[in-house]
CSV table of C-alpha atoms in Angstrom, one decimal:
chain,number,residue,atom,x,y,z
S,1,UNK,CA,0.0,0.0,0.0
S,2,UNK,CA,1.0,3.6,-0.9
S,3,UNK,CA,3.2,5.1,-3.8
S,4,UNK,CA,5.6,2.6,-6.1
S,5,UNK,CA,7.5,3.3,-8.6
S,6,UNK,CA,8.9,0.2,-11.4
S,7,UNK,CA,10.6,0.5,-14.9
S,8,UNK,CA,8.3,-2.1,-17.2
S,9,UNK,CA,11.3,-1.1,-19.5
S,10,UNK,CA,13.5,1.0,-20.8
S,11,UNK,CA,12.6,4.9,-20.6
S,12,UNK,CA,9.1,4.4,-19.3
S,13,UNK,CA,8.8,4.6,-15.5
S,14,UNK,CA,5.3,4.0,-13.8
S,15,UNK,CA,4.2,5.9,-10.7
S,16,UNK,CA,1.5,3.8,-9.4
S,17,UNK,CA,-0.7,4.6,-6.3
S,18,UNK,CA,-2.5,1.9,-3.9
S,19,UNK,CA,-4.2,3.3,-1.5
S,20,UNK,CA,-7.5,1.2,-0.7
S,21,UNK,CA,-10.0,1.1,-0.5
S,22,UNK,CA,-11.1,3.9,-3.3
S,23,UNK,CA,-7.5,5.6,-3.5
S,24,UNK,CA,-8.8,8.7,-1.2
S,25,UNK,CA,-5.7,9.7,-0.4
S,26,UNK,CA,-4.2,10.9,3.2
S,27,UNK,CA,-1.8,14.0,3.6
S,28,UNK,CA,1.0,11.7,3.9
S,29,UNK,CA,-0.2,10.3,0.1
S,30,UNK,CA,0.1,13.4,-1.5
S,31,UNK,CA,3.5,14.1,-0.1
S,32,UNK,CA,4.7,10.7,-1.5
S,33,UNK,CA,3.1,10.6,-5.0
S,34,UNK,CA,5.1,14.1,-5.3
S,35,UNK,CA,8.5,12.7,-4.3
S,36,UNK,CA,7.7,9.8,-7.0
S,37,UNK,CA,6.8,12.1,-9.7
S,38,UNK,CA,9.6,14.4,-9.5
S,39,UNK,CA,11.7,11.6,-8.8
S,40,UNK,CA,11.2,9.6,-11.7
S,41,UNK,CA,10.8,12.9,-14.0
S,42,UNK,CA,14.6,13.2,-12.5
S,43,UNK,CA,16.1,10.2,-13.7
S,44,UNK,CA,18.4,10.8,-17.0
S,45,UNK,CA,17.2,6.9,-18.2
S,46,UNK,CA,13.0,8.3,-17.6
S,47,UNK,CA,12.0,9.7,-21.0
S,48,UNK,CA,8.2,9.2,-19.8
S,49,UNK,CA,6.3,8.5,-16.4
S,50,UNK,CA,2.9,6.4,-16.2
S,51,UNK,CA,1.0,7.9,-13.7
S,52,UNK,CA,-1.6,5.3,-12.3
S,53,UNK,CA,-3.6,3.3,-9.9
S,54,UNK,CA,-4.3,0.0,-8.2
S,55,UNK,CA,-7.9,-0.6,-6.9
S,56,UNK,CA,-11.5,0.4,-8.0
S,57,UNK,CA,-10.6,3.7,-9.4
S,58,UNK,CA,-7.5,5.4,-10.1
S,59,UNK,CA,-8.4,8.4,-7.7
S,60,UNK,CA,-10.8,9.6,-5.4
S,61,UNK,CA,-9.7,12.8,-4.0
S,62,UNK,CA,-8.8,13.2,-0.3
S,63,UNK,CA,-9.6,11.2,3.0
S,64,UNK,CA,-12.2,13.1,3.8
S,65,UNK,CA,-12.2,10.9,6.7
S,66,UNK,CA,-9.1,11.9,7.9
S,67,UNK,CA,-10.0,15.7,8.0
S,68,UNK,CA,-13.5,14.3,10.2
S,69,UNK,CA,-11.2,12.7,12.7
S,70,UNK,CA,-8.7,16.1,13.4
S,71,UNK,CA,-9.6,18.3,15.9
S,72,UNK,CA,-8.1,21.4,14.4
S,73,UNK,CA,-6.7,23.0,11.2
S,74,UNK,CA,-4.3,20.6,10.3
S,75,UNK,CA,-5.6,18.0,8.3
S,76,UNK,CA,-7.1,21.0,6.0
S,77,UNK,CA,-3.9,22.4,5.6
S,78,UNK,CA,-1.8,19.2,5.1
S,79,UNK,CA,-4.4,18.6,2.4
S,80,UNK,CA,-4.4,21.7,0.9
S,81,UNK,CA,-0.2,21.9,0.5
S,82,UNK,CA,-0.2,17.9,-0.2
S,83,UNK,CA,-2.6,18.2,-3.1
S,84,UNK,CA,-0.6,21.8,-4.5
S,85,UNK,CA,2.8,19.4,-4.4
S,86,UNK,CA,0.9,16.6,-5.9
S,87,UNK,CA,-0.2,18.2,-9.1
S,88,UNK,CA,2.5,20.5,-9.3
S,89,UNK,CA,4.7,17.6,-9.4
S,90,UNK,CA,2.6,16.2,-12.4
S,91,UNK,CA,2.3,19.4,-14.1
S,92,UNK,CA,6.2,20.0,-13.7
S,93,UNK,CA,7.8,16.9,-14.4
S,94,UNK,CA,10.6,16.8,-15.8
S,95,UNK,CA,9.8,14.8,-18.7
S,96,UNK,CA,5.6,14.2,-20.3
S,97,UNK,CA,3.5,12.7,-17.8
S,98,UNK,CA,0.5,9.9,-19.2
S,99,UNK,CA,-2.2,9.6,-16.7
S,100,UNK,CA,-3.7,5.9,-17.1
S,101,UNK,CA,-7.3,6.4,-15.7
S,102,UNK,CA,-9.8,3.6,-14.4
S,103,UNK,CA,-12.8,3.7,-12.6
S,104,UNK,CA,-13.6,6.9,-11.0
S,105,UNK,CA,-11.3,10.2,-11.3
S,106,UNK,CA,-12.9,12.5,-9.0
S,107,UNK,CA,-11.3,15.4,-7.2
S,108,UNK,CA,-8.0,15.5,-6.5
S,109,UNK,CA,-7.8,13.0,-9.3
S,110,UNK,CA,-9.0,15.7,-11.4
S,111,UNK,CA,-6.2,17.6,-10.5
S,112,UNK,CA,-3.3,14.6,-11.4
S,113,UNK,CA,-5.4,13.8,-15.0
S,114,UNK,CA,-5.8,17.6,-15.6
S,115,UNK,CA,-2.3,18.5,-15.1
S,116,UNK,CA,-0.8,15.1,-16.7
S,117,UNK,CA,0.3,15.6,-20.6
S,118,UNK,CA,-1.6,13.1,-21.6
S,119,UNK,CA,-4.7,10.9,-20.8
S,120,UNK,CA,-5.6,7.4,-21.6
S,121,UNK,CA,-8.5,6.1,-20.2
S,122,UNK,CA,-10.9,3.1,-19.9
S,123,UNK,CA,-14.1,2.6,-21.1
S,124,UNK,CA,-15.2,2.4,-17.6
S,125,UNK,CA,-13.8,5.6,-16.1
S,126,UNK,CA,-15.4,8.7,-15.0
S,127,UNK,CA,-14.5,12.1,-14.4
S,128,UNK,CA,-15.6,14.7,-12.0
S,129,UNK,CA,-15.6,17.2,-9.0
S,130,UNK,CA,-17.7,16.4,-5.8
S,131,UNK,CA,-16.0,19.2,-3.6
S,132,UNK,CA,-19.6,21.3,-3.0
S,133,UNK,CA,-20.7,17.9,-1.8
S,134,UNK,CA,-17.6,17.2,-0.1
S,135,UNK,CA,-17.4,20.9,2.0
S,136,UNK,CA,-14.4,22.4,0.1
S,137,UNK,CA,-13.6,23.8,-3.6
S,138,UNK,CA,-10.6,23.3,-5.5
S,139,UNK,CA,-8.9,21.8,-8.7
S,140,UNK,CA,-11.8,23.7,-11.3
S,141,UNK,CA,-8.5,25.2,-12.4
S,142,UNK,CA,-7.8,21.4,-13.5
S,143,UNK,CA,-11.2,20.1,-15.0
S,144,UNK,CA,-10.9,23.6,-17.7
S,145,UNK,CA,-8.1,21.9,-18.8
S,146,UNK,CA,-10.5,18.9,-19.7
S,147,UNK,CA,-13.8,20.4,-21.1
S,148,UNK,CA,-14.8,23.6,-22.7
S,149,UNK,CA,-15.5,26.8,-19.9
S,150,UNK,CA,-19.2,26.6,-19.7
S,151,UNK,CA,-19.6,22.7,-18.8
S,152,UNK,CA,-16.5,22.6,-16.4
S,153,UNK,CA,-18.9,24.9,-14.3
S,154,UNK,CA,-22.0,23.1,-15.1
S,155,UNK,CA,-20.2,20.0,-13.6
S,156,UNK,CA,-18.5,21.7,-11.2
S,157,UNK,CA,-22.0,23.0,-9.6
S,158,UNK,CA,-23.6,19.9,-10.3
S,159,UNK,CA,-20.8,17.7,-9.1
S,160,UNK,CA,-21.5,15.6,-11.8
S,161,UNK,CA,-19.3,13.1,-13.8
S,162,UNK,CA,-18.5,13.0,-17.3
S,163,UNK,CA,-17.5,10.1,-18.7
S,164,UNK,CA,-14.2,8.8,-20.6
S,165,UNK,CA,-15.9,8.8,-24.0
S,166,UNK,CA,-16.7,12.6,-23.6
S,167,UNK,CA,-13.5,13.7,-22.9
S,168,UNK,CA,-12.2,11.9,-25.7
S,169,UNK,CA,-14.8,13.7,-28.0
S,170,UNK,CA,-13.9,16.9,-26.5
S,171,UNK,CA,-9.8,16.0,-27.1
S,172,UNK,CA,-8.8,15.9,-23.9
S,173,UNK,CA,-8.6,12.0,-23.5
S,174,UNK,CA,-6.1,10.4,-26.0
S,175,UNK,CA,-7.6,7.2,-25.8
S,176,UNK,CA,-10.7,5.2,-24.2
S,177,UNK,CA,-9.9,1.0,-24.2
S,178,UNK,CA,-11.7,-1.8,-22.3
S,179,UNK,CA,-9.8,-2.2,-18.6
S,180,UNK,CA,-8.2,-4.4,-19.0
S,181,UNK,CA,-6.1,-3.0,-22.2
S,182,UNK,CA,-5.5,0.0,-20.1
S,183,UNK,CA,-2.0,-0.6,-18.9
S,184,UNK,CA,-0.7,-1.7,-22.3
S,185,UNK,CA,-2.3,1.3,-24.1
S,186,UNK,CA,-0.6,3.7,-22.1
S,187,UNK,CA,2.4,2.5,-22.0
S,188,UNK,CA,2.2,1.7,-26.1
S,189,UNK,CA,2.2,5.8,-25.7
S,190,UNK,CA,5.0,6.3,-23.3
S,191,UNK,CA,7.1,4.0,-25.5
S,192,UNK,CA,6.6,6.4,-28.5
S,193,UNK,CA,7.3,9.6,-26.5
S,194,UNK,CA,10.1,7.6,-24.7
S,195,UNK,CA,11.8,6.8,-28.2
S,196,UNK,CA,12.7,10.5,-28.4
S,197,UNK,CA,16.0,12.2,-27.5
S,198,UNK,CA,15.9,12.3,-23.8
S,199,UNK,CA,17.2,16.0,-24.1
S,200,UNK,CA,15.0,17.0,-26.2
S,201,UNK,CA,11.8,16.0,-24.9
S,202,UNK,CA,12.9,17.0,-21.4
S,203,UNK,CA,13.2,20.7,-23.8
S,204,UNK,CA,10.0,20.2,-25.0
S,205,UNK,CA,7.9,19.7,-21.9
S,206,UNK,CA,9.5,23.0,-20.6
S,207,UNK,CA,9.1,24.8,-23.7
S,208,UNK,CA,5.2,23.9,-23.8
S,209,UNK,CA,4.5,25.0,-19.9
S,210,UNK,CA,6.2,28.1,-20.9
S,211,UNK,CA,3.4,28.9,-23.5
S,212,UNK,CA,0.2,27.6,-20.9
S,213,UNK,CA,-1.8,30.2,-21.3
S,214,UNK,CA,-2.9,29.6,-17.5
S,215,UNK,CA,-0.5,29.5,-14.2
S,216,UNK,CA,-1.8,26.3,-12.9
S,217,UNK,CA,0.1,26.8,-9.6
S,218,UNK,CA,-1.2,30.1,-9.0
S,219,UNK,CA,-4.9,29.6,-10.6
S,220,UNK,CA,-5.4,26.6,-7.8
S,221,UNK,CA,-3.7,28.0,-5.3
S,222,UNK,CA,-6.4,30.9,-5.3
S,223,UNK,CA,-9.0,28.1,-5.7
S,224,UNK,CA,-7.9,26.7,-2.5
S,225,UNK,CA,-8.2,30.2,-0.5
S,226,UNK,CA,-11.5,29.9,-0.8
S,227,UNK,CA,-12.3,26.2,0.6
S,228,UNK,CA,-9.7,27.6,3.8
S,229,UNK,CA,-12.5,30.3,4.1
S,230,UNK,CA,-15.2,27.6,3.9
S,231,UNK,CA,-13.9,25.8,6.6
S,232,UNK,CA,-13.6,29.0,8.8
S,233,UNK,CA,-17.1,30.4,8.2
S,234,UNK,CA,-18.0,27.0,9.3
S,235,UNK,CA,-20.1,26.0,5.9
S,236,UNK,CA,-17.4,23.1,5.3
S,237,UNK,CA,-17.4,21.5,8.1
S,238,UNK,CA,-21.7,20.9,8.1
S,239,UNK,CA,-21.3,19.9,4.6
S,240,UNK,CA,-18.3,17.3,5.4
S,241,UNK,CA,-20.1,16.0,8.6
S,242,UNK,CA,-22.5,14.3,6.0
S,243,UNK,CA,-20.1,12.5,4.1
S,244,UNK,CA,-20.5,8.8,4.7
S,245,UNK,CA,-24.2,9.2,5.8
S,246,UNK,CA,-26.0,10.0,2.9
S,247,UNK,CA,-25.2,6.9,0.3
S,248,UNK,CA,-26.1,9.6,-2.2
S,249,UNK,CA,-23.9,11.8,-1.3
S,250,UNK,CA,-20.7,9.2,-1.0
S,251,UNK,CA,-21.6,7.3,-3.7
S,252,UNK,CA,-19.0,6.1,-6.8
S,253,UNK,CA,-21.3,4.8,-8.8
S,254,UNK,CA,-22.2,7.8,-10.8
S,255,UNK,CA,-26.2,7.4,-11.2
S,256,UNK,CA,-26.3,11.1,-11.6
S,257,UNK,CA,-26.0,10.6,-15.3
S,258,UNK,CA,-28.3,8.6,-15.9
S,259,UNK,CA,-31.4,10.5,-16.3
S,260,UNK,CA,-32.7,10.8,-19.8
S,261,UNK,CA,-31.5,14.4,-20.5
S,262,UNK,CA,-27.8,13.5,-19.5
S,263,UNK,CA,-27.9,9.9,-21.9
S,264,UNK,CA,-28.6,12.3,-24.8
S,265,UNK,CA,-25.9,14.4,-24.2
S,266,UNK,CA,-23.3,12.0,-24.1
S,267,UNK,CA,-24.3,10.0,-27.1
């Protein structure tokens, strides 16, 4: 359990995260899929790092559990810095990052996909931001990256989930395969960025940050001003003292787009 990193071979270094049971991931997390990240974006041999996941779903956000069991600020603020490391670390990488998504992808997982290079996902995954649900606000800087302005804040209000086909209709998913071709397919795209000059690529990645039209670092870190002045007006913690009692509310499964309405959309 936690962050691994292996070399499947050569050039192409997967970052994998295990955290069960839904990878909601606690302060210390965050800290460690940073070190991993950088580390492997680090190594002269890495020409491309696999970022993905063990379990049900390759992300889930925080432990929101762990922030219910703190008696003061600190679990907030671990959060808040662990998460701002985390997709820094993806979004600065020394070399292009391929997010390989399963399952659900929901908010800080919005963040790693949003920030990664690249995205291939399975036909089974799901995107999306539950923080109004969750008590807390954040990473919307991330999902524009995924979908046009207008439905990132549709979703964003909503706090529902688009799935892996969409994104791949609006671009930002490279590819959508069954599950259990998800491994292969992304790293069948690490190998083909990893067969480039190491020095060039590595010029490349900072060449294309340095013409982002957005400061990601900056952009979320004013995002996440806002969910620290949530928690002291008090509205986050009533919100997050319902997570885990309303199976609605901490529910995976996605059922909120299954209505009629949200079936033509997608089709």
């Amino acid at each position: 359990m936690g962050v691994s990193t292996s070399v499947p071979e050569e050039g192409v270094a997967f970052v994998t995260v295990d955290f069960p049971p839904v990878n909601a991931l606690p302060v210390r997390g965050w800290y460690e899929l940073a070190a991993a990240v950088r580390a492997a974006g680090a190594d002269p041999s890495v020409r491309c790092v696999v970022l993905t996941a063990e379990g049900r779903g390759f992300n889930a956000g925080v432990d929101i559990k762990e922030m219910q069991r703190a008696d003061g600020p600190e679990a907030l603020i671990g959060a808040n810095r662990g998460c701002y490391e985390a997709f820094a670390a993806v979004y600065e990488c020394e070399v292009p990052v391929v997010a390989a998504v399963h399952g659900f992808c929901l908010g800080g997982g919005i963040g790693l996909a949003g920030n990664a290079d690249a995205i291939v996902a399975a036909d089974d995954a799901t995107f999306g931001l539950p923080e109004l649900d969750r008590g807390a606000l954040g990473a919307a800087t991330h999902l524009a990256r995924l979908v046009p302005q207008h439905l990132m804040r549709a979703l964003y209000y909503t706090s529902r989930t688009v799935t892996a086909h969409e994104l791949h209709r609006h671009g930002s998913v490279w590819s959508v395969v069954p599950r259990d071709r998800l491994t292969g397919a992304a790293l069948a795209l690490a190998r083909e960025i990893a067969a480039k000059d190491g020095y060039l690529i590595r010029l490349a990645k900072a060449a294309i940050n340095g013409i982002d039209p957005v400061d990601v670092r900056r952009s979320y870190r004013f995002e996440q001003g806002f969910t620290f002045e949530a928690n002291l007006s008090g509205v986050a913690g009533r919100v997050r003292e319902t997570f885990g009692t309303d199976p609605a509310s901490d529910s995976h499964s996605h059922s909120d787009l299954d209505s009629d309405s949200d079936k033509e959309r997608q089709t």
